[in-house]
Coordinates of C-alpha atoms in Angstrom, one line a residue:
M1 CA 8.3 -63.3 2.2
A2 CA 10.4 -62.8 -1.0
R3 CA 12.7 -65.7 0.0
T4 CA 9.7 -68.0 0.3
M5 CA 8.5 -66.9 -3.1
M6 CA 11.9 -67.6 -4.6
R7 CA 12.0 -71.1 -3.1
R8 CA 8.7 -71.7 -4.9
L9 CA 10.3 -70.3 -8.1
E10 CA 7.8 -67.4 -8.0
Y11 CA 10.4 -65.0 -9.2
K12 CA 8.2 -62.4 -10.7
A13 CA 6.2 -62.0 -7.5
A14 CA 9.4 -62.0 -5.5
A15 CA 11.0 -59.4 -7.8
S16 CA 8.0 -57.1 -7.2
E17 CA 8.2 -57.5 -3.5
L18 CA 11.9 -56.8 -3.5
Q19 CA 11.5 -53.8 -5.7
R20 CA 9.0 -52.5 -3.1
L21 CA 11.4 -53.1 -0.3
A22 CA 14.3 -51.5 -2.2
R23 CA 12.3 -48.3 -2.5
R24 CA 11.9 -48.2 1.3
H25 CA 15.5 -49.3 2.0
R26 CA 17.6 -47.8 -0.8
S27 CA 20.9 -48.5 0.8
N28 CA 20.2 -52.2 1.5
A29 CA 22.7 -54.1 -0.7
H30 CA 21.2 -57.4 0.4
V31 CA 17.8 -56.6 -0.9
V32 CA 19.2 -55.2 -4.2
A33 CA 21.3 -58.4 -4.7
L34 CA 18.3 -60.6 -4.1
H35 CA 16.3 -58.6 -6.6
A36 CA 19.1 -59.1 -9.1
T37 CA 19.0 -62.8 -8.6
C38 CA 15.3 -62.9 -9.2
L39 CA 15.7 -61.1 -12.5
F40 CA 18.6 -63.4 -13.5
M41 CA 16.3 -66.4 -13.0
L42 CA 13.7 -64.6 -15.1
D43 CA 16.4 -64.2 -17.8
D44 CA 16.5 -60.4 -17.6
V45 CA 20.3 -60.5 -17.7
R46 CA 20.9 -56.9 -18.6
Q47 CA 18.9 -55.4 -15.7
S48 CA 20.1 -58.1 -13.3
R49 CA 23.7 -57.2 -14.0
I50 CA 23.0 -53.6 -13.3
L51 CA 21.4 -54.4 -10.0
Y52 CA 24.3 -56.7 -9.0
E53 CA 26.7 -53.9 -9.6
R54 CA 24.5 -51.4 -7.7
A55 CA 24.5 -53.8 -4.8
R56 CA 28.3 -54.1 -4.9
A57 CA 28.6 -50.3 -5.0
L58 CA 26.4 -50.0 -1.9
D59 CA 28.5 -52.6 -0.1
P60 CA 32.0 -53.4 -1.6
M61 CA 32.3 -56.2 0.9
L62 CA 29.1 -57.9 -0.2
M63 CA 29.3 -61.7 -0.6
H64 CA 25.6 -62.5 -0.6
E65 CA 24.3 -63.7 -4.0
M66 CA 27.7 -63.4 -5.6
G67 CA 27.7 -67.1 -6.6
A68 CA 24.7 -66.3 -8.8
Y69 CA 26.4 -63.2 -10.2
S70 CA 29.5 -65.2 -11.3
A71 CA 27.1 -67.7 -13.0
L72 CA 25.5 -64.8 -14.9
L73 CA 28.8 -63.4 -16.0
M74 CA 29.9 -66.9 -17.1
Q75 CA 26.6 -67.2 -19.1
E76 CA 27.5 -63.9 -20.7
N77 CA 30.9 -65.3 -21.6
D78 CA 32.6 -62.3 -19.9
A79 CA 35.8 -64.0 -18.6
H80 CA 37.4 -60.7 -17.6
A81 CA 34.4 -59.7 -15.4
V82 CA 34.4 -63.2 -13.8
Y83 CA 38.1 -62.9 -13.0
A84 CA 37.6 -59.4 -11.6
L85 CA 34.7 -60.5 -9.4
G86 CA 36.5 -63.5 -8.1
S87 CA 39.7 -61.6 -7.3
Q88 CA 37.7 -59.0 -5.3
L89 CA 35.7 -61.6 -3.4
L90 CA 38.9 -63.4 -2.5
R91 CA 40.5 -60.2 -1.3
T92 CA 37.4 -59.7 0.8
D93 CA 37.2 -63.1 2.4
Q94 CA 39.0 -66.3 1.5
T95 CA 37.1 -68.4 4.0
R96 CA 33.8 -68.1 2.1
P97 CA 33.0 -70.1 -1.1
E98 CA 31.9 -67.3 -3.4
G99 CA 35.4 -66.1 -4.5
W100 CA 36.7 -69.7 -5.1
T101 CA 33.5 -70.5 -7.1
A102 CA 34.0 -67.4 -9.3
M103 CA 37.7 -68.2 -9.9
A104 CA 36.8 -71.8 -10.7
R105 CA 34.3 -70.5 -13.3
F106 CA 37.0 -68.3 -14.8
L107 CA 39.5 -71.2 -15.1
A108 CA 36.8 -73.3 -16.7
M109 CA 36.1 -70.5 -19.2
T110 CA 39.8 -70.4 -20.2
G111 CA 40.0 -74.2 -20.7
Q112 CA 41.7 -75.0 -17.3
T113 CA 39.0 -77.4 -16.2
Q114 CA 41.1 -79.6 -13.8
E115 CA 42.3 -76.5 -12.0
A116 CA 38.7 -75.2 -12.0
L117 CA 37.5 -78.4 -10.3
A118 CA 40.2 -78.1 -7.6
L119 CA 39.0 -74.6 -6.7
V120 CA 35.3 -75.5 -6.7
W121 CA 36.0 -78.5 -4.4
K122 CA 37.8 -76.1 -2.1
A123 CA 34.6 -73.9 -2.1
Q124 CA 32.5 -77.0 -1.3
A125 CA 34.9 -77.9 1.6
L126 CA 34.6 -74.4 3.0
A127 CA 30.7 -74.4 2.8
P128 CA 29.2 -77.9 2.3
S129 CA 25.7 -76.5 2.2
C130 CA 26.5 -73.9 -0.5
A131 CA 24.2 -74.8 -3.5
A132 CA 26.0 -72.4 -5.8
A133 CA 29.3 -74.3 -5.4
Y134 CA 27.6 -77.6 -6.6
C135 CA 26.0 -75.7 -9.4
A136 CA 29.4 -74.4 -10.5
E137 CA 30.8 -77.9 -10.5
G138 CA 27.9 -79.2 -12.5
G139 CA 28.6 -76.6 -15.2
I140 CA 32.3 -77.5 -15.2
Q141 CA 31.6 -81.2 -15.4
L142 CA 29.5 -80.5 -18.5
L143 CA 32.4 -78.7 -20.0
C144 CA 34.5 -81.8 -19.2
E145 CA 31.9 -83.9 -21.1
C146 CA 31.0 -85.7 -17.9
P147 CA 27.2 -85.4 -17.8
E148 CA 26.8 -88.2 -15.3
E149 CA 29.0 -86.3 -12.7
A150 CA 27.2 -83.1 -13.7
A151 CA 23.8 -84.6 -12.9
K152 CA 25.0 -85.6 -9.5
M153 CA 26.3 -82.1 -8.7
Y154 CA 23.1 -80.4 -9.9
A155 CA 21.1 -82.9 -7.9
K156 CA 23.1 -82.0 -4.7
A157 CA 22.5 -78.3 -5.4
H158 CA 18.8 -79.0 -6.1
A159 CA 18.4 -80.8 -2.8
L160 CA 19.9 -77.8 -1.0
E161 CA 18.1 -75.1 -2.9
S162 CA 15.9 -75.7 -5.9
T163 CA 16.2 -72.9 -8.4
A164 CA 15.6 -72.4 -12.1
Q165 CA 19.3 -72.8 -12.5
T166 CA 19.4 -76.3 -10.8
Y167 CA 16.4 -77.4 -12.9
R168 CA 18.1 -76.3 -16.1
G169 CA 21.3 -78.0 -15.1
L170 CA 19.5 -81.3 -14.3
I171 CA 17.7 -81.1 -17.7
T172 CA 20.9 -80.5 -19.7
S173 CA 22.9 -83.2 -17.8
H174 CA 20.3 -85.9 -18.3
V175 CA 19.8 -85.0 -21.9
Q176 CA 23.6 -85.3 -22.5
N177 CA 23.6 -88.5 -20.6
G178 CA 20.8 -89.9 -22.9
E179 CA 18.4 -90.0 -20.0
H180 CA 15.5 -88.2 -21.7
K181 CA 12.8 -89.5 -19.4
F182 CA 14.5 -87.9 -16.4
A183 CA 15.1 -84.7 -18.4
Y184 CA 11.5 -84.5 -19.5
S185 CA 10.3 -85.0 -15.9
Y186 CA 12.4 -82.1 -14.7
A187 CA 11.4 -79.9 -17.7
K188 CA 7.7 -80.6 -16.9
Q189 CA 8.2 -79.6 -13.3
L190 CA 9.9 -76.4 -14.3
V191 CA 7.2 -75.3 -16.7
E192 CA 4.6 -76.1 -14.1
L193 CA 6.4 -73.9 -11.6
M194 CA 7.1 -71.1 -14.2
P195 CA 4.3 -71.4 -16.7
Q196 CA 4.8 -67.9 -18.2
N197 CA 8.6 -68.3 -18.7
A198 CA 9.7 -68.8 -22.3
R199 CA 12.9 -70.6 -21.3
A200 CA 11.0 -73.1 -19.2
L201 CA 8.7 -73.8 -22.1
A202 CA 11.8 -74.1 -24.4
A203 CA 13.2 -76.7 -22.0
V204 CA 10.3 -79.1 -22.6
G205 CA 10.5 -78.5 -26.4
S206 CA 14.3 -79.2 -26.3
V207 CA 13.9 -82.5 -24.6
L208 CA 11.1 -83.6 -26.9
A209 CA 13.3 -82.7 -29.9
H210 CA 15.4 -85.7 -29.1
S211 CA 12.6 -88.1 -30.0
A212 CA 11.7 -88.3 -33.7
E213 CA 8.0 -89.0 -33.0
S214 CA 7.8 -85.8 -30.9
H215 CA 9.4 -83.4 -33.4
A216 CA 6.1 -81.7 -34.3
K217 CA 5.2 -81.1 -30.7
A218 CA 8.7 -79.9 -30.0
V219 CA 8.4 -77.3 -32.9
R220 CA 5.1 -76.0 -31.5
L221 CA 6.5 -75.6 -28.0
L222 CA 9.7 -73.9 -29.2
E223 CA 7.7 -71.6 -31.5
S224 CA 5.4 -70.7 -28.5
A225 CA 8.5 -69.9 -26.4
L226 CA 9.8 -67.6 -29.1
A227 CA 6.4 -65.9 -29.4
Q228 CA 6.6 -65.2 -25.6
D229 CA 10.2 -64.0 -25.9
P230 CA 12.0 -63.5 -29.2
R231 CA 15.3 -63.3 -27.3
C232 CA 15.0 -66.8 -25.8
T233 CA 18.3 -68.2 -26.9
D234 CA 17.4 -71.8 -25.7
A235 CA 14.4 -71.9 -28.0
I236 CA 16.3 -70.4 -31.0
V237 CA 19.1 -72.9 -30.7
A238 CA 16.9 -75.9 -30.1
L239 CA 14.6 -75.1 -33.0
A240 CA 17.5 -74.4 -35.4
S241 CA 19.1 -77.7 -34.3
L242 CA 15.8 -79.5 -35.0
H243 CA 15.6 -78.0 -38.5
V244 CA 19.2 -79.2 -39.1
T245 CA 18.3 -82.7 -37.9
N246 CA 15.4 -82.7 -40.4
N247 CA 17.7 -81.4 -43.1
R248 CA 15.7 -78.2 -43.4
L249 CA 18.8 -76.0 -43.6
S250 CA 17.2 -73.0 -45.2
D251 CA 14.7 -72.9 -42.3
A252 CA 17.5 -73.0 -39.8
V253 CA 19.4 -70.2 -41.6
S254 CA 16.2 -68.1 -41.8
L255 CA 15.5 -68.6 -38.1
L256 CA 18.9 -67.6 -37.0
E257 CA 19.1 -64.6 -39.3
R258 CA 15.7 -63.4 -38.0
H259 CA 16.8 -63.6 -34.3
L260 CA 20.4 -62.6 -34.7
V261 CA 19.7 -58.8 -34.4
E262 CA 18.3 -59.3 -30.9
N263 CA 20.9 -61.8 -29.8
E264 CA 24.2 -60.4 -31.0
T265 CA 26.6 -62.6 -29.0
D266 CA 29.7 -64.5 -30.2
D267 CA 28.0 -67.8 -29.4
M268 CA 25.0 -66.9 -31.7
Y269 CA 27.2 -65.8 -34.5
T270 CA 29.1 -69.0 -34.2
R271 CA 26.0 -71.1 -34.4
Y272 CA 24.8 -69.1 -37.4
A273 CA 28.1 -69.7 -39.1
D274 CA 27.9 -73.4 -38.3
V275 CA 24.6 -73.7 -40.1
L276 CA 25.8 -71.6 -43.0
T277 CA 28.7 -74.1 -43.3
L278 CA 26.3 -77.0 -43.5
A279 CA 24.3 -75.0 -46.2
N280 CA 27.5 -74.6 -48.1
E281 CA 27.4 -70.8 -47.9
L282 CA 31.1 -70.7 -47.1
P283 CA 32.0 -67.1 -47.6
K284 CA 29.1 -66.0 -45.5
A285 CA 30.0 -68.6 -42.8
A286 CA 33.6 -67.3 -42.7
A287 CA 32.4 -63.7 -42.3
N288 CA 30.2 -64.7 -39.3
Y289 CA 32.9 -66.7 -37.7
A290 CA 35.1 -63.6 -38.0
V291 CA 32.5 -61.5 -36.3
A292 CA 32.3 -64.0 -33.5
L293 CA 36.1 -63.9 -33.0
E294 CA 36.1 -60.1 -33.0
M295 CA 33.6 -60.2 -30.2
N296 CA 35.4 -63.0 -28.3
P297 CA 38.9 -63.9 -29.5
S298 CA 38.9 -66.9 -27.1
N299 CA 36.0 -68.6 -28.8
E300 CA 37.6 -71.9 -29.7
R301 CA 34.6 -73.2 -31.6
A302 CA 34.6 -70.1 -33.8
K303 CA 38.4 -70.5 -34.4
T304 CA 37.9 -74.2 -35.4
G305 CA 35.0 -73.3 -37.6
Y306 CA 36.8 -70.5 -39.4
E307 CA 39.8 -72.7 -40.1
R308 CA 37.6 -75.5 -41.4
V309 CA 35.8 -73.1 -43.8
D310 CA 39.0 -71.5 -44.9
R311 CA 40.4 -75.0 -45.8
L312 CA 37.2 -75.7 -47.8
M313 CA 37.3 -72.3 -49.6
H314 CA 41.0 -72.6 -50.4
P315 CA 41.9 -76.3 -51.0
S316 CA 45.4 -77.2 -51.9
A317 CA 46.4 -76.6 -55.5
E318 CA 47.0 -80.2 -56.1
S319 CA 45.1 -83.3 -54.9
D320 CA 46.8 -86.3 -53.4
D321 CA 47.4 -87.9 -56.8
G322 CA 49.1 -84.8 -58.1
E323 CA 46.1 -83.5 -60.2
P324 CA 44.9 -80.0 -59.7
G325 CA 41.9 -79.7 -57.4
E326 CA 38.6 -79.2 -59.3
G327 CA 36.4 -76.5 -57.8
E328 CA 35.3 -75.9 -54.2
P329 CA 34.3 -78.9 -52.1
E330 CA 30.8 -79.1 -50.9
V331 CA 29.8 -79.7 -47.3
E332 CA 27.1 -82.3 -46.6
P333 CA 25.0 -82.3 -43.4
S334 CA 26.5 -85.7 -42.6
D335 CA 30.0 -84.2 -42.5
M336 CA 29.4 -82.8 -39.0
S337 CA 27.0 -84.0 -36.3
D338 CA 24.1 -81.8 -35.1
D339 CA 25.8 -81.6 -31.7
D340 CA 28.9 -80.1 -33.3
M341 CA 26.9 -77.5 -35.2
L342 CA 24.3 -76.6 -32.5

């Protein structure tokens, strides 16, 4: 019954059913792992991670749902945990796709995208009907800036097993490929299937934000998503990006400041610093890039941002014509695209 609910994206009902089953079958790792996946799809990442680890403690040989678990760990930007999971899965069984998928995600996180693709193709060859392997390739293709290929992979995964993850992948891929009608269609389907989910609502708002005539509606939807869940990162990022697009930098700064306490990740600190840079608040931007790098020294975007701000704050003593530099250079919104910043 729970599996049927999950196929209909009724994750809340499925989670309740699996929680009931788990009380009756406390040592059933399969049930606990399924419950974890439901919570992951509902964006309860913290509790989901706890349950995945509980399932692995119950059965150290468990492979079931580990593709979803590696996706969660990648979303959390925890490269060490992804590597540890992938290594253990490969030690358990190299003939299954889960370990290769996890290691592919680890390589992608460390910038080795071509090696990552080789491993995810191996996973697909081992299990051609494994939706998680195609989802993993979709994410890697997005990192490679190949949204057209990513859309194909997410479509394959979606045909095998439609999940909140495949919908989100299709939406992101089509948006990045400039196919906003396709993205909007998938976003509408997702919010119809998950009407009480803030992230689904944010997906519709994010797509509408790419059309100037729909900006007002996008703002309303994104604010509604945040009213449902103040921790909805997708809504925060999309709304801040929309403010930047409309040159409302103070609104973007205020929004990110307001939600940073509940979303203390290196990615969010980097985005906050990006907007502070556009607002010409350079010392504050540098401090937030530094926080992001303390949390994740591998954050290349934060490194680049910090170096850029450092150059702006400490220009060379002499200009190209030999005259001393006069004051601190200002940053204009046109200096960097919205995609670079958010």
